[in-house]
Amino acid sequence: MSEVPSPRLRISDQDRESALTALGEHMTVGRIDIDEFGDRSARITAAKTRGELAEIFLDLPEPHPRYDAPAGEPEKPVSPWAGISPTQRVMGALLPILFIATIALIITTGITWWFILVPIGISAVGEGIWGKGWENSHKKLGKQRRRELDG
């Protein structure tokens, strides 16, 4: 095994994960059995320095744990409004208000109930106002949120 850099240097959780991954690969190819994997993984979990980790891998060929391996760049969260145009957002917010205002006008002023067709008509021609695909945007948003929760 190659010389471990700074054997007295304390290890991080990321170093322990790297060691457990390497140990799992050794078990997968049959170099160690499940009992030995359990013993060594317990030692990895209890290890505090690079030297202690290196002792666990003395009798094993590569792979060995990688120290201070750079973590992958964290993913930027996707906006829940991605793919929804500003016009769509504005109309989505105004349409319920328009329905409430229309109902309030009908009740307070005695305007004929046919006046309710105004917000209904606006929502019926929503594709022309909101843009292509407006009828499925809530479904896409729901699927995206489920994917984010599932991980």
mmCIF file of C-alpha atoms in Angstrom:
data_model
loop_
_atom_site.group_PDB
_atom_site.id
_atom_site.type_symbol
_atom_site.label_atom_id
_atom_site.label_comp_id
_atom_site.label_asym_id
_atom_site.label_seq_id
_atom_site.Cartn_x
_atom_site.Cartn_y
_atom_site.Cartn_z
ATOM 1 C CA MET A 1 0.000 0.000 0.000
ATOM 2 C CA SER A 2 1.263 3.488 -0.754
ATOM 3 C CA GLU A 3 2.232 5.836 2.045
ATOM 4 C CA VAL A 4 -0.755 7.620 3.611
ATOM 5 C CA PRO A 5 -0.328 11.400 3.589
ATOM 6 C CA SER A 6 -0.352 12.850 7.126
ATOM 7 C CA PRO A 7 -1.314 9.672 9.033
ATOM 8 C CA ARG A 8 -1.998 11.619 12.240
ATOM 9 C CA LEU A 9 -4.442 13.977 10.525
ATOM 10 C CA ARG A 10 -8.039 13.540 11.658
ATOM 11 C CA ILE A 11 -10.552 12.260 9.108
ATOM 12 C CA SER A 12 -13.938 13.604 8.079
ATOM 13 C CA ASP A 13 -17.252 11.850 7.553
ATOM 14 C CA GLN A 14 -16.576 12.054 3.818
ATOM 15 C CA ASP A 15 -13.312 10.123 4.339
ATOM 16 C CA ARG A 16 -15.195 7.465 6.316
ATOM 17 C CA GLU A 17 -17.788 7.173 3.545
ATOM 18 C CA SER A 18 -15.004 6.760 0.998
ATOM 19 C CA ALA A 19 -13.476 4.001 3.115
ATOM 20 C CA LEU A 20 -16.817 2.217 3.528
ATOM 21 C CA THR A 21 -17.393 2.389 -0.230
ATOM 22 C CA ALA A 22 -13.948 0.927 -0.916
ATOM 23 C CA LEU A 23 -14.549 -1.808 1.672
ATOM 24 C CA GLY A 24 -17.884 -2.622 0.049
ATOM 25 C CA GLU A 25 -16.127 -3.084 -3.288
ATOM 26 C CA HIS A 26 -13.717 -5.560 -1.676
ATOM 27 C CA MET A 27 -16.656 -7.529 -0.277
ATOM 28 C CA THR A 28 -18.426 -7.462 -3.661
ATOM 29 C CA VAL A 29 -15.475 -9.095 -5.434
ATOM 30 C CA GLY A 30 -15.034 -11.657 -2.633
ATOM 31 C CA ARG A 31 -11.835 -10.505 -0.961
ATOM 32 C CA ILE A 32 -13.589 -10.297 2.407
ATOM 33 C CA ASP A 33 -16.722 -12.007 3.748
ATOM 34 C CA ILE A 34 -19.720 -10.399 5.406
ATOM 35 C CA ASP A 35 -18.408 -10.946 8.953
ATOM 36 C CA GLU A 36 -15.065 -9.367 8.134
ATOM 37 C CA PHE A 37 -16.896 -6.523 6.397
ATOM 38 C CA GLY A 38 -18.865 -5.926 9.609
ATOM 39 C CA ASP A 39 -15.726 -5.911 11.753
ATOM 40 C CA ARG A 40 -13.807 -3.612 9.430
ATOM 41 C CA SER A 41 -16.725 -1.243 8.893
ATOM 42 C CA ALA A 42 -17.079 -0.890 12.682
ATOM 43 C CA ARG A 43 -13.365 -0.012 12.840
ATOM 44 C CA ILE A 44 -13.838 2.519 10.025
ATOM 45 C CA THR A 45 -16.700 4.142 11.897
ATOM 46 C CA ALA A 46 -14.584 4.388 15.063
ATOM 47 C CA ALA A 47 -11.421 5.594 13.264
ATOM 48 C CA LYS A 48 -10.252 9.105 14.002
ATOM 49 C CA THR A 49 -7.076 9.484 11.925
ATOM 50 C CA ARG A 50 -5.870 8.617 8.446
ATOM 51 C CA GLY A 51 -3.379 6.186 9.950
ATOM 52 C CA GLU A 52 -6.141 4.212 11.657
ATOM 53 C CA LEU A 53 -8.029 3.994 8.364
ATOM 54 C CA ALA A 54 -4.888 2.910 6.505
ATOM 55 C CA GLU A 55 -4.363 -0.011 8.945
ATOM 56 C CA ILE A 56 -7.772 -1.416 7.971
ATOM 57 C CA PHE A 57 -6.705 -1.624 4.316
ATOM 58 C CA LEU A 58 -3.113 -2.913 4.810
ATOM 59 C CA ASP A 59 -3.840 -6.415 3.480
ATOM 60 C CA LEU A 60 -6.151 -5.275 0.655
ATOM 61 C CA PRO A 61 -5.257 -4.051 -2.839
ATOM 62 C CA GLU A 62 -6.854 -1.000 -4.415
ATOM 63 C CA PRO A 63 -9.409 0.548 -4.011
ATOM 64 C CA HIS A 64 -8.471 2.374 -0.857
ATOM 65 C CA PRO A 65 -10.192 5.370 0.710
ATOM 66 C CA ARG A 66 -9.605 8.709 -0.945
ATOM 67 C CA TYR A 67 -8.838 11.505 1.464
ATOM 68 C CA ASP A 68 -10.388 14.905 1.032
ATOM 69 C CA ALA A 69 -11.989 13.911 -2.276
ATOM 70 C CA PRO A 70 -13.771 16.943 -3.635
ATOM 71 C CA ALA A 71 -17.510 16.671 -3.210
ATOM 72 C CA GLY A 72 -19.626 16.991 -6.302
ATOM 73 C CA GLU A 73 -21.008 20.426 -6.961
ATOM 74 C CA PRO A 74 -24.315 20.747 -5.124
ATOM 75 C CA GLU A 75 -27.294 20.832 -7.420
ATOM 76 C CA LYS A 76 -29.094 24.117 -7.654
ATOM 77 C CA PRO A 77 -32.714 23.756 -6.645
ATOM 78 C CA VAL A 78 -35.093 23.974 -9.555
ATOM 79 C CA SER A 79 -37.652 26.714 -9.209
ATOM 80 C CA PRO A 80 -41.191 25.387 -8.796
ATOM 81 C CA TRP A 81 -42.203 27.993 -11.373
ATOM 82 C CA ALA A 82 -39.739 26.833 -14.021
ATOM 83 C CA GLY A 83 -41.465 26.569 -17.382
ATOM 84 C CA ILE A 84 -44.437 28.717 -16.384
ATOM 85 C CA SER A 85 -44.505 32.044 -18.196
ATOM 86 C CA PRO A 86 -45.025 35.334 -16.309
ATOM 87 C CA THR A 87 -48.341 35.847 -18.127
ATOM 88 C CA GLN A 88 -49.450 32.439 -16.940
ATOM 89 C CA ARG A 89 -48.501 33.287 -13.357
ATOM 90 C CA VAL A 90 -50.347 36.614 -13.411
ATOM 91 C CA MET A 91 -53.482 35.110 -14.936
ATOM 92 C CA GLY A 92 -53.341 32.192 -12.524
ATOM 93 C CA ALA A 93 -53.357 34.653 -9.641
ATOM 94 C CA LEU A 94 -55.984 37.011 -11.098
ATOM 95 C CA LEU A 95 -58.533 34.448 -12.257
ATOM 96 C CA PRO A 96 -59.698 33.364 -8.765
ATOM 97 C CA ILE A 97 -59.918 37.037 -7.749
ATOM 98 C CA LEU A 98 -62.003 37.729 -10.857
ATOM 99 C CA PHE A 99 -64.396 34.898 -9.966
ATOM 100 C CA ILE A 100 -64.807 36.232 -6.408
ATOM 101 C CA ALA A 101 -65.305 39.800 -7.628
ATOM 102 C CA THR A 102 -67.881 38.659 -10.179
ATOM 103 C CA ILE A 103 -69.847 36.713 -7.587
ATOM 104 C CA ALA A 104 -69.713 39.694 -5.210
ATOM 105 C CA LEU A 105 -70.995 41.993 -7.992
ATOM 106 C CA ILE A 106 -73.850 39.628 -8.811
ATOM 107 C CA ILE A 107 -74.898 39.425 -5.154
ATOM 108 C CA THR A 108 -74.546 43.118 -4.256
ATOM 109 C CA THR A 109 -75.762 44.841 -7.407
ATOM 110 C CA GLY A 110 -78.303 42.359 -8.689
ATOM 111 C CA ILE A 111 -76.569 42.072 -12.079
ATOM 112 C CA THR A 112 -77.840 39.091 -14.004
ATOM 113 C CA TRP A 113 -76.131 35.795 -13.209
ATOM 114 C CA TRP A 114 -74.963 35.564 -16.842
ATOM 115 C CA PHE A 115 -72.193 37.957 -15.844
ATOM 116 C CA ILE A 116 -70.378 34.957 -14.340
ATOM 117 C CA LEU A 117 -69.599 33.893 -17.912
ATOM 118 C CA VAL A 118 -66.879 36.561 -18.080
ATOM 119 C CA PRO A 119 -64.345 34.739 -15.841
ATOM 120 C CA ILE A 120 -65.505 31.394 -17.214
ATOM 121 C CA GLY A 121 -64.861 32.649 -20.752
ATOM 122 C CA ILE A 122 -61.424 33.944 -19.778
ATOM 123 C CA SER A 123 -60.483 30.577 -18.299
ATOM 124 C CA ALA A 124 -61.921 28.744 -21.323
ATOM 125 C CA VAL A 125 -59.684 30.650 -23.705
ATOM 126 C CA GLY A 126 -56.753 30.333 -21.301
ATOM 127 C CA GLU A 127 -54.471 28.711 -23.842
ATOM 128 C CA GLY A 128 -54.582 31.824 -25.974
ATOM 129 C CA ILE A 129 -54.010 34.099 -22.981
ATOM 130 C CA TRP A 130 -51.667 32.007 -20.860
ATOM 131 C CA GLY A 131 -49.664 30.336 -23.582
ATOM 132 C CA LYS A 132 -49.248 26.828 -24.928
ATOM 133 C CA GLY A 133 -49.583 24.010 -22.437
ATOM 134 C CA TRP A 134 -51.297 25.964 -19.657
ATOM 135 C CA GLU A 135 -53.735 23.159 -18.961
ATOM 136 C CA ASN A 136 -50.923 20.742 -18.027
ATOM 137 C CA SER A 137 -48.639 23.091 -16.099
ATOM 138 C CA HIS A 138 -50.118 22.127 -12.719
ATOM 139 C CA LYS A 139 -49.549 18.449 -13.551
ATOM 140 C CA LYS A 140 -45.914 19.106 -14.485
ATOM 141 C CA LEU A 141 -45.424 21.077 -11.276
ATOM 142 C CA GLY A 142 -46.891 18.220 -9.214
ATOM 143 C CA LYS A 143 -44.645 15.642 -10.900
ATOM 144 C CA GLN A 144 -41.593 17.853 -10.337
ATOM 145 C CA ARG A 145 -42.401 18.224 -6.633
ATOM 146 C CA ARG A 146 -42.874 14.450 -6.261
ATOM 147 C CA ARG A 147 -39.481 13.837 -7.906
ATOM 148 C CA GLU A 148 -37.844 16.310 -5.516
ATOM 149 C CA LEU A 149 -39.407 14.616 -2.498
ATOM 150 C CA ASP A 150 -38.447 11.138 -3.713
ATOM 151 C CA GLY A 151 -34.878 12.333 -3.997
#
